[in-house]
Coordinates of C-alpha atoms and ligand atoms in Angstrom, one line a residue:
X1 CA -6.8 137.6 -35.9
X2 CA -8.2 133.9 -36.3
X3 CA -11.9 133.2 -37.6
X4 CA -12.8 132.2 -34.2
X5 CA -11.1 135.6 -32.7
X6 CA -12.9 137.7 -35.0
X7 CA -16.5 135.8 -34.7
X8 CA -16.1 135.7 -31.1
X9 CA -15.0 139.4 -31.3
X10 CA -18.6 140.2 -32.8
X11 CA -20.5 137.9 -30.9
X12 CA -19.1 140.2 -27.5
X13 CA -19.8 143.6 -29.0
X14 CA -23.0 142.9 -29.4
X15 CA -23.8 141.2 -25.9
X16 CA -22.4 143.8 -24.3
X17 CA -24.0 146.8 -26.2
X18 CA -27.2 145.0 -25.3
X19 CA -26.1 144.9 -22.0
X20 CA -25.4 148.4 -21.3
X21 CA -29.1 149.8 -20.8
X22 CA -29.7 146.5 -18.2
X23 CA -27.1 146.9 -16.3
X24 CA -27.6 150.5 -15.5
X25 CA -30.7 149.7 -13.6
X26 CA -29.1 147.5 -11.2
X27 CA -28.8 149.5 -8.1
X28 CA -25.4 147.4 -6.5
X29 CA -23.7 148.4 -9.7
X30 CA -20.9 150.5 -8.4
X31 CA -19.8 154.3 -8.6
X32 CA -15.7 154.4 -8.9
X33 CA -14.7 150.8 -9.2
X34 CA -14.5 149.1 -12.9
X35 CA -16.7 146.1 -13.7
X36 CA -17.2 143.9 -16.7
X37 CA -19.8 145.3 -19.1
X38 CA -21.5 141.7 -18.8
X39 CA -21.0 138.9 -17.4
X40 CA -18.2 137.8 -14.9
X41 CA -14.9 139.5 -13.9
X42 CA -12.1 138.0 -11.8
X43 CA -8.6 138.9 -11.4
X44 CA -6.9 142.0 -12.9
X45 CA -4.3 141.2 -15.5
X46 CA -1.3 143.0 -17.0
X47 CA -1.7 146.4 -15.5
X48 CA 0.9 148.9 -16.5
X49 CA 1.5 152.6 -17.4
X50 CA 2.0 152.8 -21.4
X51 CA 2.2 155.6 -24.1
X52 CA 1.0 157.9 -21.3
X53 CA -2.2 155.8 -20.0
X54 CA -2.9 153.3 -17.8
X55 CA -3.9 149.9 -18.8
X56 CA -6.5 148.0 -16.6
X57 CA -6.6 144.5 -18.3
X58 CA -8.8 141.9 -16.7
X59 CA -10.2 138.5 -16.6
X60 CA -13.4 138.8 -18.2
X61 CA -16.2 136.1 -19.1
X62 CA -18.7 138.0 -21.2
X63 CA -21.1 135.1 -22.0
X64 CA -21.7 133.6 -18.9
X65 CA -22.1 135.8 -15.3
X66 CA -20.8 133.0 -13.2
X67 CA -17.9 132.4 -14.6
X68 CA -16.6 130.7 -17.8
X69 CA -14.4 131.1 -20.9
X70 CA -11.7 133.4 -20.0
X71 CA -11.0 136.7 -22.1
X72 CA -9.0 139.7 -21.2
X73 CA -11.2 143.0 -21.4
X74 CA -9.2 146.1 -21.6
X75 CA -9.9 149.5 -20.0
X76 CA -7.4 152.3 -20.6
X77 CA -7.0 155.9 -18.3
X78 CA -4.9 158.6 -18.5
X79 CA -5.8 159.4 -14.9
X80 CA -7.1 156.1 -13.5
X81 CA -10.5 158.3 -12.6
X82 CA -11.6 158.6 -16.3
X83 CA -11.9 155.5 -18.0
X84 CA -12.6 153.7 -21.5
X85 CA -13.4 150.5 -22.2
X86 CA -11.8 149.8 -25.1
X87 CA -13.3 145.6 -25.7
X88 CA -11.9 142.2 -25.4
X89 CA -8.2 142.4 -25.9
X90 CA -7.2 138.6 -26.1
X91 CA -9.5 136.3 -27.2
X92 CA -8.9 132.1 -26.5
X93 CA -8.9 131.5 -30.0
X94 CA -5.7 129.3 -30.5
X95 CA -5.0 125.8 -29.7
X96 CA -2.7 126.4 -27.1
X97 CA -5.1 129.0 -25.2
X98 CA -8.4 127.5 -26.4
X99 CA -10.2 126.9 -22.9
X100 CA -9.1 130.3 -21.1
X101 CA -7.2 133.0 -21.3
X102 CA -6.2 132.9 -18.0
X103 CA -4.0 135.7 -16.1
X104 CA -0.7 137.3 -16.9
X105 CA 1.5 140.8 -16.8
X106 CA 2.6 142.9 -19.2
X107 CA 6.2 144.1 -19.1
X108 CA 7.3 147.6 -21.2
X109 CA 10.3 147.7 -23.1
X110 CA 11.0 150.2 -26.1
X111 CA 7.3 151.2 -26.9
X112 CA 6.7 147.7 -26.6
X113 CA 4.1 146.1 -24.7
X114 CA 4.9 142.3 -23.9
X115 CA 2.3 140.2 -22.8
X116 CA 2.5 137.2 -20.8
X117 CA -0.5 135.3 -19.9
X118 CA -1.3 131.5 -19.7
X119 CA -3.1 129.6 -22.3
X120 CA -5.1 127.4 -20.6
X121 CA -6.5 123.8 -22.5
X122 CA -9.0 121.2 -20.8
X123 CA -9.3 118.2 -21.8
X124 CA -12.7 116.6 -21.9
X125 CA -12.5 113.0 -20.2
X126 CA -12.0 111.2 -16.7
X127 CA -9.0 113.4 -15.7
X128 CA -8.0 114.9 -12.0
X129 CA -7.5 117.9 -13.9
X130 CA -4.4 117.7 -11.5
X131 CA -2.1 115.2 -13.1
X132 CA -4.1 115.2 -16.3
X133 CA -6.8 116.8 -18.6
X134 CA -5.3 120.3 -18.2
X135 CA -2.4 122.1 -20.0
X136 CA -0.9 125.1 -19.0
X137 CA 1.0 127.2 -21.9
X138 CA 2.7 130.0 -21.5
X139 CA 1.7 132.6 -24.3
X140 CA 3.7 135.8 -25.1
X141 CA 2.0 138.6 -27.4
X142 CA 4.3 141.6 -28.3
X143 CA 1.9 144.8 -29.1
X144 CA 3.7 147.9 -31.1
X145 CA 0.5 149.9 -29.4
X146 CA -1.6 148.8 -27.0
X147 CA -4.4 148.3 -29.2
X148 CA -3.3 145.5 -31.7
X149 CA -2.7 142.0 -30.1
X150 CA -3.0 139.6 -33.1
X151 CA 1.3 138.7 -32.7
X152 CA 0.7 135.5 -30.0
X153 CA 3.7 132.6 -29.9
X154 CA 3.1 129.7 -27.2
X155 CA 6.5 130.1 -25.6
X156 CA 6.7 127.4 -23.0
X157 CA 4.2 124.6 -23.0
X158 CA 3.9 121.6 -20.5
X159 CA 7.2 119.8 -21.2
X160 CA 9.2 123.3 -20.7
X161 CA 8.7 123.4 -16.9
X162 CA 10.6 121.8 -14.4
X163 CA 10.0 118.5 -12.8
X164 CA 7.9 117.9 -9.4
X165 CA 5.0 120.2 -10.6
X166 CA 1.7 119.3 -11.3
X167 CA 0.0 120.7 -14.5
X168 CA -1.1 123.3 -12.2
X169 CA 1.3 126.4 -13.5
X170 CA 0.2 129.8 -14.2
X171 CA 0.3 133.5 -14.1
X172 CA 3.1 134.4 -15.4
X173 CA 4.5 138.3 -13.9
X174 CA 7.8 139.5 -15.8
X175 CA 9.9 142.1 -14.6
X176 CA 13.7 143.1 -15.1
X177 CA 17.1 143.8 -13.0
X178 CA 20.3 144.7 -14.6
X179 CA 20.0 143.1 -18.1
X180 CA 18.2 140.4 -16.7
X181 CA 14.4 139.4 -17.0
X182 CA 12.8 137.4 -15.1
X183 CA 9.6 135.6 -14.9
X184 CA 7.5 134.3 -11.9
X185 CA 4.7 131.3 -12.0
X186 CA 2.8 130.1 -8.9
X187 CA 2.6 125.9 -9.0
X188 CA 1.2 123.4 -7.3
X189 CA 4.0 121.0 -7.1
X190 CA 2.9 117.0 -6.6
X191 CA 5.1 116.1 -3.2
X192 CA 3.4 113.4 -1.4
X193 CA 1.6 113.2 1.0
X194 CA 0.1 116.8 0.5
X195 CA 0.6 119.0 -2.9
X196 CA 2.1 121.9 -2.0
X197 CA 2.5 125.4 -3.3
X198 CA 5.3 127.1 -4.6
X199 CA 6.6 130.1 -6.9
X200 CA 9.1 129.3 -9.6
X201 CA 11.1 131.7 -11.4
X202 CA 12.5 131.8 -14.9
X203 CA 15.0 134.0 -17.2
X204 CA 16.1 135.4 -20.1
X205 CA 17.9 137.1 -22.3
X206 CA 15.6 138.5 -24.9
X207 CA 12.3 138.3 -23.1
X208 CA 11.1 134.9 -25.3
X209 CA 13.4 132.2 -24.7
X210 CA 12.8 131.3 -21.0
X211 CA 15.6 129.2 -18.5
X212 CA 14.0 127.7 -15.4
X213 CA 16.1 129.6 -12.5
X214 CA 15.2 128.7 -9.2
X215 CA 12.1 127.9 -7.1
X216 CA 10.4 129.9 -3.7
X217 CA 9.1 127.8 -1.0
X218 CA 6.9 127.8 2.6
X219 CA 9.5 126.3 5.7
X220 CA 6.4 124.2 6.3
X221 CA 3.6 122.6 4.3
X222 CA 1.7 125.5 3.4
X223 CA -1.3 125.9 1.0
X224 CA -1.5 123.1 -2.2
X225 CA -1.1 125.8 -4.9
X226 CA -0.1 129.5 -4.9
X227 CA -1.8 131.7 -7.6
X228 CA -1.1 134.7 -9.3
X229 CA 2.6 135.7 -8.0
X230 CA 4.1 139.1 -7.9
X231 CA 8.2 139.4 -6.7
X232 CA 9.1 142.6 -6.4
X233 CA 11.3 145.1 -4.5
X234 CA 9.9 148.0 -2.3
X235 CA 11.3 150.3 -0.3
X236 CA 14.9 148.0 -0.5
X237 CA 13.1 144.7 0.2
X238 CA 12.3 141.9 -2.0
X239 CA 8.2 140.8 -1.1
X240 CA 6.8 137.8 -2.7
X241 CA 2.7 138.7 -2.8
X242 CA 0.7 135.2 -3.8
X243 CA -2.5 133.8 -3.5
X244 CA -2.4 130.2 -1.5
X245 CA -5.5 127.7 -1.5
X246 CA -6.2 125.2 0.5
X247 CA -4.8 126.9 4.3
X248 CA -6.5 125.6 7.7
X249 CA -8.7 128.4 8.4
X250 CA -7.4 130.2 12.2
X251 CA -9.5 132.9 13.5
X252 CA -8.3 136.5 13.2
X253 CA -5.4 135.1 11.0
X254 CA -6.5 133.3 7.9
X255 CA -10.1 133.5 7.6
X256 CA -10.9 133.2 3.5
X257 CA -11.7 130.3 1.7
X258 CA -8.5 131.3 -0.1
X259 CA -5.4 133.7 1.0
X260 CA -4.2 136.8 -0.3
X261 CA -1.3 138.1 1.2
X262 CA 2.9 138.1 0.8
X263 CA 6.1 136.4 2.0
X264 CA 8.9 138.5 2.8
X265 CA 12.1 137.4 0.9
X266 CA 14.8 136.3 3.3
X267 CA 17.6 137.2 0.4
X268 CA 19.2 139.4 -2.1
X269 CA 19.7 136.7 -4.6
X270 CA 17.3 135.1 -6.9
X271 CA 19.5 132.9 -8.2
X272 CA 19.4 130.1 -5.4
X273 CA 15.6 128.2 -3.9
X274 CA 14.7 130.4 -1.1
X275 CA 12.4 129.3 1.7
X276 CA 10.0 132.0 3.1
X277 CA 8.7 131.8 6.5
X278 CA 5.4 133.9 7.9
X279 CA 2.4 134.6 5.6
X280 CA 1.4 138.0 5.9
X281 CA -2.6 138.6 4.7
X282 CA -3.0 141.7 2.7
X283 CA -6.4 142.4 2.8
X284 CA -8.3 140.9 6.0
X285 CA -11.6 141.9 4.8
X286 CA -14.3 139.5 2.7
X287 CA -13.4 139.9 -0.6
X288 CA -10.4 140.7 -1.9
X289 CA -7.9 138.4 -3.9
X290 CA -5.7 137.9 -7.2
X291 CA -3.8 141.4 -6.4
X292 CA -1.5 142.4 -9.1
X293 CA 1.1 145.5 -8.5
X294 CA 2.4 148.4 -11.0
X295 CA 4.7 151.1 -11.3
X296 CA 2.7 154.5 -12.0
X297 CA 3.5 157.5 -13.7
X298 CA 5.4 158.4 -10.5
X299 CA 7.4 155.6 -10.0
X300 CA 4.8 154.2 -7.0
X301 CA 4.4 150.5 -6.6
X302 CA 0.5 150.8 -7.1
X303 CA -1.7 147.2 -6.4
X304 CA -5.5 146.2 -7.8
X305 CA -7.3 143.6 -6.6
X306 CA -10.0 141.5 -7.3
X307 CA -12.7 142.5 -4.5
X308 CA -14.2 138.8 -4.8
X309 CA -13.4 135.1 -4.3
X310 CA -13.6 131.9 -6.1
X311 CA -16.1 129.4 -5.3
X312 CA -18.4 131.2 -3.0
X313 CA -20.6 132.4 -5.2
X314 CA -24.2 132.5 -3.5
X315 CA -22.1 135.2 -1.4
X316 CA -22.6 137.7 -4.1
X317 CA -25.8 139.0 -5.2
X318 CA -26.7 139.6 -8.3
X319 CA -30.3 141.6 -8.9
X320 CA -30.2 141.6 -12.7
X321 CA -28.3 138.4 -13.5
X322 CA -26.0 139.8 -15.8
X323 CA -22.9 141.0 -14.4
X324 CA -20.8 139.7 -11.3
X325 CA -17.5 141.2 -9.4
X326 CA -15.2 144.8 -9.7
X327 CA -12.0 145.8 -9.2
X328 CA -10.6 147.3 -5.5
X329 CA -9.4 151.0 -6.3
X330 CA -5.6 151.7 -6.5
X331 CA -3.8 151.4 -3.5
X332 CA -0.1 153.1 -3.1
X333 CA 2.4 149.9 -1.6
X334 CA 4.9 151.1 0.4
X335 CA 7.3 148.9 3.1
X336 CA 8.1 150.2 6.2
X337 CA 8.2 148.6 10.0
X338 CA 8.6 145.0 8.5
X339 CA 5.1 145.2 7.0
X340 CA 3.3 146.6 3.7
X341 CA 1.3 149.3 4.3
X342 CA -1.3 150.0 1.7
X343 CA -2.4 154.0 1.2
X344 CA -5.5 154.5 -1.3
X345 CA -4.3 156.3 -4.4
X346 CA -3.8 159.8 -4.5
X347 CA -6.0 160.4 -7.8
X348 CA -8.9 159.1 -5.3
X349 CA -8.5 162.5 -4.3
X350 CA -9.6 164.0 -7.2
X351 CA -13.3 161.8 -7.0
X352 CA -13.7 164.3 -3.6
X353 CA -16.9 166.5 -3.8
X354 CA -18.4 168.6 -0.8
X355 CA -18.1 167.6 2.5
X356 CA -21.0 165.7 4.3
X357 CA -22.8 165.5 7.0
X358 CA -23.8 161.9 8.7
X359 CA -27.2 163.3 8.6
X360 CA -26.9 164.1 4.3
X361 CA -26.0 160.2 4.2
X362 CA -29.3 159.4 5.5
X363 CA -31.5 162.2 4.2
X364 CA -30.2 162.0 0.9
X365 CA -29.4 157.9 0.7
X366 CA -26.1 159.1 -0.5
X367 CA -23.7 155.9 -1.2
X368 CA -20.5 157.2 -2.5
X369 CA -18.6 159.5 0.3
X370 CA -15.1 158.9 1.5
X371 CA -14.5 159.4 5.9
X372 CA -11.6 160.2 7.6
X373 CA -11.3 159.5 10.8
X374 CA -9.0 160.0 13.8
X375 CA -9.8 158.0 16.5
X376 CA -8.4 159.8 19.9
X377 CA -9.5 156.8 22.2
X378 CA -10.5 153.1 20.5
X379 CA -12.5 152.1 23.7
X380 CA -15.9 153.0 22.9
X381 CA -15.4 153.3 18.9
X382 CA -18.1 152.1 16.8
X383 CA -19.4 152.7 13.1
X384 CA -22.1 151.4 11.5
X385 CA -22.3 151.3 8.1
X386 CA -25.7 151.1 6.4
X387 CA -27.3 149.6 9.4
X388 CA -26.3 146.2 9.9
X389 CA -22.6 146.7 8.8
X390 CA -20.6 147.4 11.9
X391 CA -17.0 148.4 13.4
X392 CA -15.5 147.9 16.4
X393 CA -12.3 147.7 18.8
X394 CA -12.9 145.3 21.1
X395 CA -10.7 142.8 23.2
X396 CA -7.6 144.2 21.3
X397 CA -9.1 143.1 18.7
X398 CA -10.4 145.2 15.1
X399 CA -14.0 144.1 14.2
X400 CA -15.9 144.2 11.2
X401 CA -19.0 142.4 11.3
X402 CA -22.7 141.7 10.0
X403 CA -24.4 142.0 12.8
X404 CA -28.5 141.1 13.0
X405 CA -31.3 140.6 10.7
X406 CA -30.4 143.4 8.8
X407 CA -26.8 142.3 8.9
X408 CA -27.7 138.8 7.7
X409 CA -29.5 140.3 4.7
X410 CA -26.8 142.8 3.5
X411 CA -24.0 140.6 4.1
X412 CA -25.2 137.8 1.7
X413 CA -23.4 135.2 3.6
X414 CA -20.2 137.2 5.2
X415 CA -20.0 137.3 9.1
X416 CA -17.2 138.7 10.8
X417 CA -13.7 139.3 10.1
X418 CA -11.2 140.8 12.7
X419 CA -7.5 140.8 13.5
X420 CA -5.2 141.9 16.9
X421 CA -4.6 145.2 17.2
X422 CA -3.9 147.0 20.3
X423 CA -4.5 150.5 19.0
X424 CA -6.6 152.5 16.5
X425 CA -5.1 155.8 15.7
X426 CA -7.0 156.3 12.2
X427 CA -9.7 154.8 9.8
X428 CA -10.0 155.7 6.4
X429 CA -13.4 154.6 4.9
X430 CA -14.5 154.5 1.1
X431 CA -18.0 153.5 0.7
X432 CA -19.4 152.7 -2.6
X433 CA -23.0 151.8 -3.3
X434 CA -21.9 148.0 -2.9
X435 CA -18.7 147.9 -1.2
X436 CA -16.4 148.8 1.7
X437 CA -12.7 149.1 1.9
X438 CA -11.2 150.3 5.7
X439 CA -7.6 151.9 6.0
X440 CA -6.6 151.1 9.2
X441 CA -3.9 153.0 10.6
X442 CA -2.2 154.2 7.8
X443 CA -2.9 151.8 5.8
X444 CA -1.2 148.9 8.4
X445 CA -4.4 146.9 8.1
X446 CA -6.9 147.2 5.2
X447 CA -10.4 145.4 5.1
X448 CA -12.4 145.0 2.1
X449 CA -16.0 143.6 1.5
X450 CA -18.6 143.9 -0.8
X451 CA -22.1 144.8 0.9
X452 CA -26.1 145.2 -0.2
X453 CA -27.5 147.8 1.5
X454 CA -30.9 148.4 1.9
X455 CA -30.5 152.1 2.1
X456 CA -28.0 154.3 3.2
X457 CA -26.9 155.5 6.8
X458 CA -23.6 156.1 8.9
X459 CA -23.2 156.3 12.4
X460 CA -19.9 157.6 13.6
X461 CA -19.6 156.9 17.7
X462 CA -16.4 157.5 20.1
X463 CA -13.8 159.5 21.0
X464 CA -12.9 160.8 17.4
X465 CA -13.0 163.9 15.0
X466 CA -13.5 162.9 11.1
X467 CA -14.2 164.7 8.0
X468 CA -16.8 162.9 5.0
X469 CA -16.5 163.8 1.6
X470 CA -19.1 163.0 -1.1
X471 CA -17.1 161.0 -4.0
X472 CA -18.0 161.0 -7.6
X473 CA -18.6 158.9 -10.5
X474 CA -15.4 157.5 -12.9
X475 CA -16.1 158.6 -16.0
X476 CA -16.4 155.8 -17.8
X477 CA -16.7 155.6 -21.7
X478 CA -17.8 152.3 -23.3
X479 CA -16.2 151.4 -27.0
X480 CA -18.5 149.0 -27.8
Ligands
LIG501 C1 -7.1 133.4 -9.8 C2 -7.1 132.5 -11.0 C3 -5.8 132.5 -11.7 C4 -6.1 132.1 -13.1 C5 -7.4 132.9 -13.3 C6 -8.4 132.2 -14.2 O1 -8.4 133.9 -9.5 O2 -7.6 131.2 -10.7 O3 -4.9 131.6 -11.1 O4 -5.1 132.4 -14.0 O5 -8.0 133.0 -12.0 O6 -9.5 133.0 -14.4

């Protein structure tokens, strides 16, 4: 490890053993979703199943809690319910990754774990940050065990990439087919008169050396820059999840400041540019973005995402100023009906405790429980969550929505978010002490957001029988 690795490495131990006793008193610190220690987390980063654990890497900013010099931190689980933190994993301690370790996958290959990540460098100066004043290096570490990452090589740099892009080009996701490997990049290519996003993908022969293959593309002008890629196949078709900026927000369609959501691929082959049609949003909720997908221990496609956005951040409180954002929980991808249906993941099961009452919710200001729901007749269905926090099928239409003072206060900015949907069937409902996220219908729809309640309380009204279970705590063991 470099000087600069190793001070920087002491620097963060300390902060965040400081940290530790402060941030338990912070009442919106959550139950069974991961956060940073300290400071700021965004997107989660290189997630994969290795020597018989899980590895939760993610984009971490200990030293400043809105946001700043990118690290990875690294928590590890055998059953993705008990945790460990086990630090900062990657530090930005070389030239070429000096201003931000920004995101990247990991890709296993005899009991190897390969990192890919981009080194992010910005100048200082009167640059775009666009055209000029930024680099974007694409940084491979190879780790004999998941615990060492000292062995970085910058393996494509600036002049490596194909023409028509801007210097906007990063998270790199690897995978493999046959004896092929391939990498994907979202860009923000410079076509005139609008930037526009794209994917681009790469190969190779022995996981470093890297051959630009062919680029993925929107029919029409779509978004100025996809991030954080993901090309994979499920259930026998090829789905291209990305994250575009810069889309004309249309009610109950694309409502976030920025996108989360998937193409699907029109084609077998890779080989050729492809042009993708409809963009399909993930999660319609508030807060949910920079998903990254996995295969776990029983070969499901599993997806985390970030339950926060960029750039809106007086929508987040933040009672002890120290710490800022989690992690979604694990979500089981599967591809049926020309859509992705998303089912929470089955070791959620094992957080289950005794059933509840909506009455215990109250009485006891419980803010961890789990409800099930099947909804015999939408028409008159209504929850409210935490007073102020309501659901609703109305019009055709799925509503969540802050509604009221009360409303205003614990929605910190959010208002309503809805999409079409003729029927309800089922709800599934996990409630943390600072954040919701809906299954609708099997998973067909899913909305997340992050709430501050004022105190606990759940009204359940309609046509409809449900079961709530009380959730527990992850186990979560800090290395620091
Ligand atoms: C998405 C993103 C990525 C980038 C990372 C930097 O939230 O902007 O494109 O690699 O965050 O933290």
């Amino acid at each position: 490890m470099s000087v600069l690795g190793k001070t920087l490495k002491k620097a963060i131990k300390k902060l965040e053993k400081e940290s530790l006793s402060n941030v338990k008193n912070d009442k919106y610190r959550l139950n069974y979703h991961l956060m940073p220690p300290i400071g700021w987390l965004n997107d989660p980063n290189g997630l994969c199943y290795y020597k018989n654990e899980y590895n939760i890497f993610f984009q971490y900013s200990p030293f400043e809690v809105n946001g700043g010099l990118k690290f990875w931190g690294h928590y590890k689980t055998k059953d993705l319910i008990n945790y460990r933190y086990v630090g900062v994993s990657v530090y930005p301690d070389e030239k070429y990754d000096c201003h931000g370790v920004y995101s990247g996958s990991t890709f296993i290959e005899d009991d190897k774990m390969y990192i890919y990540y981009t080194g992010n460098i910005e100048s200082r100066g009167d640059y775009d940050y666009i055209n000029e004043g930024r680099e974007s290096n694409t940084v491979l570490i190879i780790s004999d065990d998941g615990i060492n990452f000292d062995n970085k090589k910058c393996i494509m740099e600036m002049k490596d990439y194909p023409d028509g892009i801007t210097n906007h080009i990063r998270d790199p996701k690897v995978w493999k087919e046959g004896d092929v490997y391939y990498m994907i990049q979202g860009v923000r290519r410079n076509t005139k008169p609008n930037n526009k996003g794209a994917a681009i993908i790469f190969t190779s022969e022995d996981k470093v050396h890297w051959k630009y293959l062919s680029m993925i593309n929107s029919k029409e002008d779509f978004a100025y820059m996809w991030e954080c890629p993901d090309l994979f196949k499920i259930d026998g078709q090829y789905i291209l999840m990305t994250c575009p900026q810069g889309v004309k927000r249309v009610e109950s369609l694309y409502e976030n400041i920025y996108l989360n959501g998937y193409f699907i691929i029109p084609e077998d082959n890779l080989k050729n540019d492809i042009t993708v049609n409809e963009f399909f949003i993930l999660d319609k909720g508030f807060d949910f973005y920079a998903p990254q997908t996995f295969i776990d221990e029983n070969n499901n496609r599993v997806m985390i995402g970030w339950m926060g956005l960029p750039d809106i951040d007086e929508e987040y409180a933040n009672n002890t100023k120290t710490w800022q954002h989690c992690l979604t929980i694990a979500r089981t991808l599967s591809f049926k009906n020309n859509k992705v249906y998303q089912t929470p993941h089955k070791s959620l099961e094992k957080l289950r405790k005794n059933t509840l009452s909506v009455e215990d919710i109250k009485n006891n200001n419980i803010n961890s429980y789990e409800v099930l729901i099947d909804v015999k007749d939408s028409k008159d269905l209504q929850i409210i969550i935490s007073e102020g926090l309501f659901i609703k099928h109305q019009n055709n239409k799925f509503i969540l929505e802050f509604i009221g003072d009360i409303g205003k206060t614990i929605g910190c900015g959010r208002t309503k978010r809805s999409v079409e949907l003729n029927t309800i069937n089922n709800l599934r409902i996990f409630v943390d002490t600072s954040s919701v996220e809906i299954f609708v219908n099997d998973g067909s729809d899913v909305f997340t957001t992050r709430y501050y309640p004022l105190s606990q309380s759940l009204k359940i009204e309609g046509d409809v029988s449900y079961a709530i279970y009380k959730l527990d705590s992850f186990g979560i063991q800090i290395e620091a």
